[in-house]
Amino acid sequence: MASSAPSAEEGLAAFASVISVYEHRVGHACRAVASDLPSLLKSFPAVGGTVLDNACGTGAATQEFLKIYPSAEVSAADVVPPMVESFKSIIAADPALTAQVKDLRLENGETLTYADNSFDAVLTNFGIFFFPDPVAGAKQIYRTLKPGGTAVVTLWKTFGFKPILWEVQERVKPANPLTELPLMEPWCNPKKLEKVLTDGGFGTVEFSVGKEGMWGKDKADFVTVLLENFGAVVARNWTDEEKAQLATVTSQVVDEMQDKFCITDGEKVGCMMEAWAAVCTK
């Protein structure tokens, strides 16, 4: 019998369990997407301005945002304690972040405690699919935005590592259905996010698509990146014997089929990811 899809809470718990390798596993790709978000804010004040980094993780969106708007006043919140603690350490080591991050809270994006009409912008970078009640989260984004303020919410559109995972699975357990990503893949259809945001109070939602690599510094390192991602995906329905083959077979697939599945940049090897960025104004 096929296992049921993980809940948002289970997905968040699985995510929290790999925080130690987050930046290496996928955080660098999320950071690359975050670097494009300031360009989507057409009305953010050139000087000053307030922004909420919602579901902030280790603060990638904050760090990228301040490269473009260095005088902005940043607040940040996340529900995962190790993420918040990691971001606190990053802030403490960086005088610019210490000056500009005014508030970092451990709290749920569905029940934010910030006052109404607080922010010129709210960024939710790869976080909303972890909310058990995403409409409640969208309502909080809308509530905390100032009138005329802009929200940007990002999601993955395509996962460049999936063809590699499927090839690995064909070699390990070919009789089984191909592995999917049941928590995140329903969000690949922008209509789902559009409905969540409009149910949360927004009117028009505009979408753009960005492409970013998920990289290893070389081929061997990319195999490690893949294994860091594959481990959580196969944990629910692969046997221990099948999991024991994962590292060897993944390395074989990348060696034999790099030209088909991978991209390169000098010594770096990776796969292409696509992301949705939804932009809406209060």
Short mmCIF file of N, CA, C and O in Angstrom, two decimals, residues 54 108-112 122 124 128 131 133-144 196-197 200 202:
data_model
loop_
_atom_site.label_atom_id
_atom_site.label_comp_id
_atom_site.label_asym_id
_atom_site.label_seq_id
_atom_site.Cartn_x
_atom_site.Cartn_y
_atom_site.Cartn_z
N ASN A 54 9.61 36.79 6.35
CA ASN A 54 8.63 35.87 6.94
C ASN A 54 9.05 34.43 6.65
O ASN A 54 9.38 34.10 5.53
N ASN A 108 5.09 31.57 14.65
CA ASN A 108 4.43 30.92 13.54
C ASN A 108 3.92 31.95 12.53
O ASN A 108 3.30 32.94 12.93
N GLY A 109 4.15 31.70 11.25
CA GLY A 109 3.68 32.61 10.22
C GLY A 109 2.17 32.71 10.12
O GLY A 109 1.65 33.63 9.50
N GLU A 110 1.45 31.77 10.75
CA GLU A 110 -0.01 31.82 10.75
C GLU A 110 -0.57 32.69 11.86
O GLU A 110 -1.75 33.03 11.84
N THR A 111 0.27 33.05 12.82
CA THR A 111 -0.19 33.82 13.99
C THR A 111 0.83 34.89 14.34
O THR A 111 1.22 35.04 15.51
N LEU A 112 1.27 35.64 13.35
CA LEU A 112 2.27 36.68 13.59
C LEU A 112 1.75 37.70 14.61
O LEU A 112 0.56 38.04 14.60
N VAL A 122 6.62 42.38 2.56
CA VAL A 122 6.74 41.11 3.28
C VAL A 122 7.24 40.07 2.28
O VAL A 122 6.65 39.86 1.22
N THR A 124 8.23 36.08 1.71
CA THR A 124 8.09 34.71 2.21
C THR A 124 8.76 33.81 1.19
O THR A 124 8.16 33.42 0.18
N ILE A 128 5.81 29.12 2.51
CA ILE A 128 4.37 29.02 2.71
C ILE A 128 3.86 27.58 2.61
O ILE A 128 2.86 27.23 3.24
N PHE A 131 3.26 25.85 5.92
CA PHE A 131 2.21 26.29 6.83
C PHE A 131 1.07 25.27 6.80
O PHE A 131 0.51 24.99 5.73
N ASP A 133 -1.90 25.76 7.65
CA ASP A 133 -3.03 26.52 7.12
C ASP A 133 -2.47 27.71 6.34
O ASP A 133 -2.33 28.81 6.87
N PRO A 134 -2.14 27.51 5.06
CA PRO A 134 -1.49 28.59 4.30
C PRO A 134 -2.38 29.81 4.12
O PRO A 134 -1.86 30.92 4.01
N VAL A 135 -3.70 29.65 4.08
CA VAL A 135 -4.57 30.82 3.96
C VAL A 135 -4.43 31.69 5.21
O VAL A 135 -4.40 32.93 5.12
N ALA A 136 -4.34 31.07 6.37
CA ALA A 136 -4.12 31.84 7.60
C ALA A 136 -2.80 32.60 7.50
O ALA A 136 -2.70 33.77 7.93
N GLY A 137 -1.78 31.97 6.93
CA GLY A 137 -0.51 32.66 6.73
C GLY A 137 -0.63 33.82 5.77
O GLY A 137 -0.06 34.89 5.99
N ALA A 138 -1.40 33.62 4.69
CA ALA A 138 -1.61 34.71 3.72
C ALA A 138 -2.35 35.88 4.36
O ALA A 138 -2.06 37.05 4.07
N LYS A 139 -3.30 35.57 5.23
CA LYS A 139 -4.03 36.64 5.92
C LYS A 139 -3.10 37.46 6.82
O LYS A 139 -3.26 38.68 6.95
N GLN A 140 -2.11 36.79 7.42
CA GLN A 140 -1.14 37.51 8.25
C GLN A 140 -0.23 38.39 7.40
O GLN A 140 0.12 39.50 7.80
N ILE A 141 0.15 37.88 6.23
CA ILE A 141 0.95 38.70 5.32
C ILE A 141 0.17 39.96 4.96
O ILE A 141 0.69 41.08 5.02
N TYR A 142 -1.09 39.78 4.58
CA TYR A 142 -1.93 40.91 4.19
C TYR A 142 -2.13 41.88 5.35
O TYR A 142 -2.01 43.11 5.19
N ARG A 143 -2.41 41.34 6.52
CA ARG A 143 -2.69 42.18 7.69
C ARG A 143 -1.50 43.05 8.07
O ARG A 143 -1.65 44.23 8.41
N THR A 144 -0.31 42.49 8.00
CA THR A 144 0.87 43.21 8.49
C THR A 144 1.45 44.17 7.46
O THR A 144 2.28 45.01 7.80
N VAL A 196 -4.64 30.83 -2.59
CA VAL A 196 -4.28 31.07 -1.19
C VAL A 196 -4.14 32.57 -0.93
O VAL A 196 -4.64 33.09 0.07
N LEU A 197 -3.46 33.26 -1.82
CA LEU A 197 -3.23 34.70 -1.60
C LEU A 197 -4.51 35.51 -1.75
O LEU A 197 -4.74 36.46 -0.99
N GLY A 200 -6.54 35.08 1.15
CA GLY A 200 -5.93 35.82 2.26
C GLY A 200 -6.22 37.31 2.23
O GLY A 200 -5.88 38.02 3.17
N PHE A 202 -5.71 39.41 -0.84
CA PHE A 202 -5.12 40.14 -1.96
C PHE A 202 -6.03 40.09 -3.19
O PHE A 202 -6.85 39.19 -3.34
#
